[in-house]
mmCIF file of C-alpha atoms in Angstrom:
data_model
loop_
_atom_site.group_PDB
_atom_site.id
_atom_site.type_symbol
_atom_site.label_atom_id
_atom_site.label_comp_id
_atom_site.label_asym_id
_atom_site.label_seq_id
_atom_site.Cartn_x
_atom_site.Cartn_y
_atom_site.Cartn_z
ATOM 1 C CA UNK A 1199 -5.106 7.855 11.723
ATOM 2 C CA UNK A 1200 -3.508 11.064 10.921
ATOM 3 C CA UNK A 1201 0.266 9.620 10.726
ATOM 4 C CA UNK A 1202 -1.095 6.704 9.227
ATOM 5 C CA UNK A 1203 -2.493 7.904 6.515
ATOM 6 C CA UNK A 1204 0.461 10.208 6.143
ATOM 7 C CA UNK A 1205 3.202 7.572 5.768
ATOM 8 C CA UNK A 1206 1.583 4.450 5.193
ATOM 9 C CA UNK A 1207 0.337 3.799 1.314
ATOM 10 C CA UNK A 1208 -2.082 1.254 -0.394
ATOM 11 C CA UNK A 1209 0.196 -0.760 -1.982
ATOM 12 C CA UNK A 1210 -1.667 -3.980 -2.908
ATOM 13 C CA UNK A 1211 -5.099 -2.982 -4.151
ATOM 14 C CA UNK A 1212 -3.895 0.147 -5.880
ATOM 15 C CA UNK A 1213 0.027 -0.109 -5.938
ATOM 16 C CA UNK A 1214 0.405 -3.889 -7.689
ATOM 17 C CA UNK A 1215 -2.043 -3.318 -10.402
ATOM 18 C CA UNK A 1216 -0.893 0.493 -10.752
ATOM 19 C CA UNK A 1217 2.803 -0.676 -11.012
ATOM 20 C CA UNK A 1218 2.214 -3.996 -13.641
ATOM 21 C CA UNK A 1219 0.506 -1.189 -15.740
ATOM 22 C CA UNK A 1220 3.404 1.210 -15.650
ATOM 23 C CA UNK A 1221 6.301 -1.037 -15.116
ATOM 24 C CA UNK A 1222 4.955 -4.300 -15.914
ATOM 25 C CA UNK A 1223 5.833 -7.858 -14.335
ATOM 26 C CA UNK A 1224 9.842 -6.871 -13.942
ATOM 27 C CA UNK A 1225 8.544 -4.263 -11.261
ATOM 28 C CA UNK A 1226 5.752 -6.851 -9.134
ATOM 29 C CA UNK A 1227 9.031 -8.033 -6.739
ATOM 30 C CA UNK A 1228 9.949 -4.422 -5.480
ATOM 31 C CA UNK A 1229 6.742 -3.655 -4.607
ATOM 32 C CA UNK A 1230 6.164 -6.857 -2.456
ATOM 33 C CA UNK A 1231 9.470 -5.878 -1.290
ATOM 34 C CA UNK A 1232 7.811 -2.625 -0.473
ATOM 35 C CA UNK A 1233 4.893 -4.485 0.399
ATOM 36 C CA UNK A 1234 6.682 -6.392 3.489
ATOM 37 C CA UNK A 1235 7.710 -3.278 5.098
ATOM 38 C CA UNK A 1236 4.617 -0.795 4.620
ATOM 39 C CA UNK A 1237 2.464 -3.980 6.052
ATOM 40 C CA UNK A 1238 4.377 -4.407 9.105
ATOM 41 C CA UNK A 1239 4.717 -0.626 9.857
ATOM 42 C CA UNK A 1240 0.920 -0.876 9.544
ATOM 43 C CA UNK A 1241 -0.366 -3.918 11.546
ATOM 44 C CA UNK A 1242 2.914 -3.320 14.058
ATOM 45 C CA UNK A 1243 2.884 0.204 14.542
ATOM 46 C CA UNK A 1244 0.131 2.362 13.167
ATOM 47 C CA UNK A 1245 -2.627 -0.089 14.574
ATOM 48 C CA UNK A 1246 -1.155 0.218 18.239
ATOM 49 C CA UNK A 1247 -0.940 3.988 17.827
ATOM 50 C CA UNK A 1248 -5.136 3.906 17.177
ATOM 51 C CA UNK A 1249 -5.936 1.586 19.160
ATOM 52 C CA UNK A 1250 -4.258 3.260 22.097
ATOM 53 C CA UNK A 1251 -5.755 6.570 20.486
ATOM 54 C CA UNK A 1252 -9.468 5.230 21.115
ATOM 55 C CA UNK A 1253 -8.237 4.226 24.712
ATOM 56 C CA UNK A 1254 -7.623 0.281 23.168
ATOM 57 C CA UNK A 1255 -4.460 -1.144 25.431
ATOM 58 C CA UNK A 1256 -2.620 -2.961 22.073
ATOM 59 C CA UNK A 1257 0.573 -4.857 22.974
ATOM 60 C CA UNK A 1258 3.090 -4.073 19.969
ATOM 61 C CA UNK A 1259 3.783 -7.654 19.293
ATOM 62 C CA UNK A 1260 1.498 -10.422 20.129
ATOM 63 C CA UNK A 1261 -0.052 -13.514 18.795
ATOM 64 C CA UNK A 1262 -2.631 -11.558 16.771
ATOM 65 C CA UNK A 1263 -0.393 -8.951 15.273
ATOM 66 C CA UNK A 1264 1.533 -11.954 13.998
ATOM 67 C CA UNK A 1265 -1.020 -13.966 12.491
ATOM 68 C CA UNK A 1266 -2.131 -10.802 10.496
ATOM 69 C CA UNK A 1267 1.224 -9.635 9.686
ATOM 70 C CA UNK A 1268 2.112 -13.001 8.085
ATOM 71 C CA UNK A 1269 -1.168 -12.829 5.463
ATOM 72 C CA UNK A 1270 -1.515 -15.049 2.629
ATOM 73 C CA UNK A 1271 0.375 -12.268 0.172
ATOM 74 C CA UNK A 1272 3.235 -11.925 2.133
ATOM 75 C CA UNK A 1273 3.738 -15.435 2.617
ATOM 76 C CA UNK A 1274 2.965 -15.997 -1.055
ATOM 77 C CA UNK A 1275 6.065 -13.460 -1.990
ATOM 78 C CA UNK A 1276 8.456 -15.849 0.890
ATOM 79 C CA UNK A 1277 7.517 -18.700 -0.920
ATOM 80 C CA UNK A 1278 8.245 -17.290 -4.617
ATOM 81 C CA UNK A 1279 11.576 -16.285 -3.164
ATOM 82 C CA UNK A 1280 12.485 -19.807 -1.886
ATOM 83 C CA UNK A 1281 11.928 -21.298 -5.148
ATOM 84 C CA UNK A 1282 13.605 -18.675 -7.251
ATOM 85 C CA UNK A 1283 16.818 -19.317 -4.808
ATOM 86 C CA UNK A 1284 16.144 -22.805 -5.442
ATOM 87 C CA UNK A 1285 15.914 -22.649 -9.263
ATOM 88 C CA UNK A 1286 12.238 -24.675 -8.460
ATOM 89 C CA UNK A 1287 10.162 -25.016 -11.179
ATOM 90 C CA UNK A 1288 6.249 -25.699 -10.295
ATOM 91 C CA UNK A 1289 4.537 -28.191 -12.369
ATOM 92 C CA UNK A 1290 2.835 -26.664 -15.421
ATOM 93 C CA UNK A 1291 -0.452 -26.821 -14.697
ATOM 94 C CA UNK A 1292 0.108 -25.376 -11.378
ATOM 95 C CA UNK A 1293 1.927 -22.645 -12.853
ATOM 96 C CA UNK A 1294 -0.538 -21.797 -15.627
ATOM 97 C CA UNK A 1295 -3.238 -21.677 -12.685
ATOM 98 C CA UNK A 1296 -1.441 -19.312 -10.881
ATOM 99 C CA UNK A 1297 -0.801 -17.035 -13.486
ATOM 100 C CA UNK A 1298 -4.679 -16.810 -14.389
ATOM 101 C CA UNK A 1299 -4.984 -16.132 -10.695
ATOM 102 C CA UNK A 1300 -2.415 -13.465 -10.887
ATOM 103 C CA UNK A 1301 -4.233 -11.996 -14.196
ATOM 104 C CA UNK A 1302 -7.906 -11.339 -12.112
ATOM 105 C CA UNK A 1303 -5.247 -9.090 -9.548
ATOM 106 C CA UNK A 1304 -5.656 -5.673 -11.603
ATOM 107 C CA UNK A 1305 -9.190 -6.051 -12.394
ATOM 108 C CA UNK A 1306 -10.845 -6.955 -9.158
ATOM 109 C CA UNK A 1307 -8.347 -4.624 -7.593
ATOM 110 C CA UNK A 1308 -10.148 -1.641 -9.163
ATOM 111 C CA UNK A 1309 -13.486 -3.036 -8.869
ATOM 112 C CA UNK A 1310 -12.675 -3.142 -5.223
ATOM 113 C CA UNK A 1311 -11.790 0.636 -5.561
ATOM 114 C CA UNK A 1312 -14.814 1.883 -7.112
ATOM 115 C CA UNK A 1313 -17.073 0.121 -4.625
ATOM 116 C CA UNK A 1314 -15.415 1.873 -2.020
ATOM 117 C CA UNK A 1315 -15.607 5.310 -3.713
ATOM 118 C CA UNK A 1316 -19.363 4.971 -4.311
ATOM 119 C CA UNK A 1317 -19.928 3.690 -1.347
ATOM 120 C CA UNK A 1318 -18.672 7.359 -0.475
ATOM 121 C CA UNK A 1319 -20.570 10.388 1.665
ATOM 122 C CA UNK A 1320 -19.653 13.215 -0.258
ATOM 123 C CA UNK A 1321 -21.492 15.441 2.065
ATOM 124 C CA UNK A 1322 -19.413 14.538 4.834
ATOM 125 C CA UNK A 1323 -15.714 15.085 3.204
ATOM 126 C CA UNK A 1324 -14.362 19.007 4.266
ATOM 127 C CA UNK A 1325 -11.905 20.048 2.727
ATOM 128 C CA UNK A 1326 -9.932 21.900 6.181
ATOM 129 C CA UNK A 1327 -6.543 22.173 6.948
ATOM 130 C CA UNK A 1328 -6.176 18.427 8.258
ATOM 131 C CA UNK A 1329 -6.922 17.056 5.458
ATOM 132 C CA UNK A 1330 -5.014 19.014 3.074
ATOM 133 C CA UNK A 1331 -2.176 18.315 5.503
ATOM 134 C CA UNK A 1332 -2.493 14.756 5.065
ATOM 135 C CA UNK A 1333 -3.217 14.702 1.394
ATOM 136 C CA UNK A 1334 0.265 16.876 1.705
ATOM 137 C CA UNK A 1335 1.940 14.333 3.369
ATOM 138 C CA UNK A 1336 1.014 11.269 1.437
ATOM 139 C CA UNK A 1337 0.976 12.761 -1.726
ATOM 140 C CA UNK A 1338 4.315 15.181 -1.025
ATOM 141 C CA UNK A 1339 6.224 14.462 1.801
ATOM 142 C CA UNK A 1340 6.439 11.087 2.055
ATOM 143 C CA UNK A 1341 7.154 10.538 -1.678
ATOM 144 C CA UNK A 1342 10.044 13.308 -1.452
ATOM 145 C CA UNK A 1343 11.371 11.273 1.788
ATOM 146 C CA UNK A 1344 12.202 8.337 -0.640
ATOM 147 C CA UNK A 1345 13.501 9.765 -3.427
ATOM 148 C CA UNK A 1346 15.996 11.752 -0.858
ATOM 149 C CA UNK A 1347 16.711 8.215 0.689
ATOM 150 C CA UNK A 1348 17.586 6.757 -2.879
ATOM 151 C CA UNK A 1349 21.051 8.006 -3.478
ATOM 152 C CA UNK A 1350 22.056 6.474 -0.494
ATOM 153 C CA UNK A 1351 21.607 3.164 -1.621
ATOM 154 C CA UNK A 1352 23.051 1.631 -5.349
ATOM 155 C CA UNK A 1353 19.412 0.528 -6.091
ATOM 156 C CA UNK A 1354 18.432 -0.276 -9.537
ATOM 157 C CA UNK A 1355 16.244 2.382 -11.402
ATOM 158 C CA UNK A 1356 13.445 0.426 -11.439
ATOM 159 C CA UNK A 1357 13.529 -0.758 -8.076
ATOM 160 C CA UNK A 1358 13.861 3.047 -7.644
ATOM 161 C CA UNK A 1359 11.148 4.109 -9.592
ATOM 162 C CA UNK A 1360 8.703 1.672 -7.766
ATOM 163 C CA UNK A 1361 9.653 3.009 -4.620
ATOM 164 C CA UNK A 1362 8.961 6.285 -5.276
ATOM 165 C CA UNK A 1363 5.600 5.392 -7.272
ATOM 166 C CA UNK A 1364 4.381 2.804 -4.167
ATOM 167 C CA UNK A 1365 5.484 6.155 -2.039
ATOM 168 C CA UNK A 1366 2.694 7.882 -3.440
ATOM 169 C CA UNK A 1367 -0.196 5.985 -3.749
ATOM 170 C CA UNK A 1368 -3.295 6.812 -1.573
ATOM 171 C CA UNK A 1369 -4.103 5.939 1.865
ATOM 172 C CA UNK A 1370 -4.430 2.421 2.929
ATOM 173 C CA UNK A 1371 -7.848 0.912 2.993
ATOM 174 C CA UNK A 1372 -7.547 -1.394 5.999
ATOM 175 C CA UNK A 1373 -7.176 2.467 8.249
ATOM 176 C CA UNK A 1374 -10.386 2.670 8.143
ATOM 177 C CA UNK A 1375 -11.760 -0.829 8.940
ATOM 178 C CA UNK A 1376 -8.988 -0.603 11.898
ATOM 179 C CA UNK A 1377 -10.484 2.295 13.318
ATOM 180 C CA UNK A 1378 -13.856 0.569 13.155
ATOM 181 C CA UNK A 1379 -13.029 -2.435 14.711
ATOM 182 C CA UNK A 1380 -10.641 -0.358 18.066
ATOM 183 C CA UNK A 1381 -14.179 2.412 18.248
ATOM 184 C CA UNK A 1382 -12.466 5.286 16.777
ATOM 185 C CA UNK A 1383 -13.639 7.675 14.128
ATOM 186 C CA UNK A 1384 -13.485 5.091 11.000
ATOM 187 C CA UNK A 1385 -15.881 7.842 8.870
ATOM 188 C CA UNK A 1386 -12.673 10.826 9.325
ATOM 189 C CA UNK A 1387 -10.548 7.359 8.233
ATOM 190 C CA UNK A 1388 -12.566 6.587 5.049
ATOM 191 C CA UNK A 1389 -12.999 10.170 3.901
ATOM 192 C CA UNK A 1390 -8.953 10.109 3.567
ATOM 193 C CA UNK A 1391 -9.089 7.124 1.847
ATOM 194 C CA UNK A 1392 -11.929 8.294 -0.323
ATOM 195 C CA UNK A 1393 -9.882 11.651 -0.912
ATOM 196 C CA UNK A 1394 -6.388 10.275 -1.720
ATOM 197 C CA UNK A 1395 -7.681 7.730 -4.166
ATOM 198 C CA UNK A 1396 -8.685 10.420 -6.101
ATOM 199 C CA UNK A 1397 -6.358 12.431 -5.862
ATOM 200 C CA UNK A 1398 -3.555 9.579 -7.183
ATOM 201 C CA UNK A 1399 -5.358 10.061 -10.685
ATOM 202 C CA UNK A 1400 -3.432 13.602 -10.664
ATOM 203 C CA UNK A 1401 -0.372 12.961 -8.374
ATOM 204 C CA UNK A 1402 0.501 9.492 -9.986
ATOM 205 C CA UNK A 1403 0.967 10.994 -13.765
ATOM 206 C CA UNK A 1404 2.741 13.595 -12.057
ATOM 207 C CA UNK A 1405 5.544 11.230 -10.169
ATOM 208 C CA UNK A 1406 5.705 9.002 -13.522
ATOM 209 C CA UNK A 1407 6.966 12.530 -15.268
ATOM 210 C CA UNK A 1408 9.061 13.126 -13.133
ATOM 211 C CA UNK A 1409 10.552 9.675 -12.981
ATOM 212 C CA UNK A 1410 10.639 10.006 -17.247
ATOM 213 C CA UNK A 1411 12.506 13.265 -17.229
#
């Protein structure tokens, strides 16, 4: 949970909504692009490293892994691709549905959020050297690991700038239901989550200065 919450960020309930309000609709293609990879690090990887933490045997690829890798967002983004490639227009009504779908995305997104946070023990959140080693690494480390990546690559500066900002948003939510479901310690998994969501109100001005300057 430790690793996971160190390299693995929230990019759909926090990230999308966080990104159309800083970058607007020209960034929401980078971070699904983001999206694809930081989901199937998650449900590949970082779920057969706690499951087989909590004594779980978790083959790395299997029928189940699939079905969850392939969710309905992620197929959503293949199927916007094909009919961009395609030049396919959908018919308007369909289209104007979509997009009023695609408006709720910000709003329920952060509703979602603040159930979550009050839904919070604060009695039960320490403040010891694990966690501030993972708030280090989600908020620090693994941010910094991008933007030294970056120059590497003749990426445009807003596919650049999305990166980095989907680099540093909190913890993802699903650790903790994860841990719940495989019988490890889901309320050590939720306090991260709890603590790096609010933490990204100071770390995510911060990142978007630095981007600026």
């Amino acid at each position: 949970m430790f690793c996971t919450v160190f390299f693995v960020s929230n990019t759909i309930f926090i990230g999308l909504p966080m990104t159309l309000a800083l970058f607007g609709e020209e960034g929401i293609p980078y971070v699904m692009l983001y999206y694809m990879v930081n989901t199937t690090m998650f449900w590949v990887v970082a779920v057969h490293d706690m499951a087989s933490d909590a004594g779980v045997a978790a083959p790395w690829l299997s029928r189940k892994t699939l079905k969850v890798v392939l969710n309905p967002p992620l197929l959503g983004f293949l199927a916007g691709i094909i009919l961009v490639m395609l030049d396919w227009r959908l018919p308007m009504p369909i289209e104007a549905s979509f997009r009023y779908l695609g408006g709720m995305t910000t709003p329920l997104a952060m509703l979602f959020i603040g159930i979550a946070i009050s839904k919070a023990s604060w009695s039960e959140i320490k403040f010891d050297r694990e966690l501030t080693a993972a708030m280090v690494g989600r908020f620090v480390i693994c941010p910094l690991c991008v933007m030294v990546c970056l120059p590497f690559f003749a990426l445009p500066k807003l596919m650049s700038d999305v990166f980095v900002m989907q680099a540093a948003m909190p913890a993802m939510t699903n650790t903790s239901i994860v841990a719940k479901v495989y019988g490890g310690d889901y309320k050590y998994a939720a306090m991260l989550t709890v603590v790096s969501t609010l933490l990204a109100v100071i770390t995510t001005p911060f990142y978007m200065w630095v981007l600026r300057g």
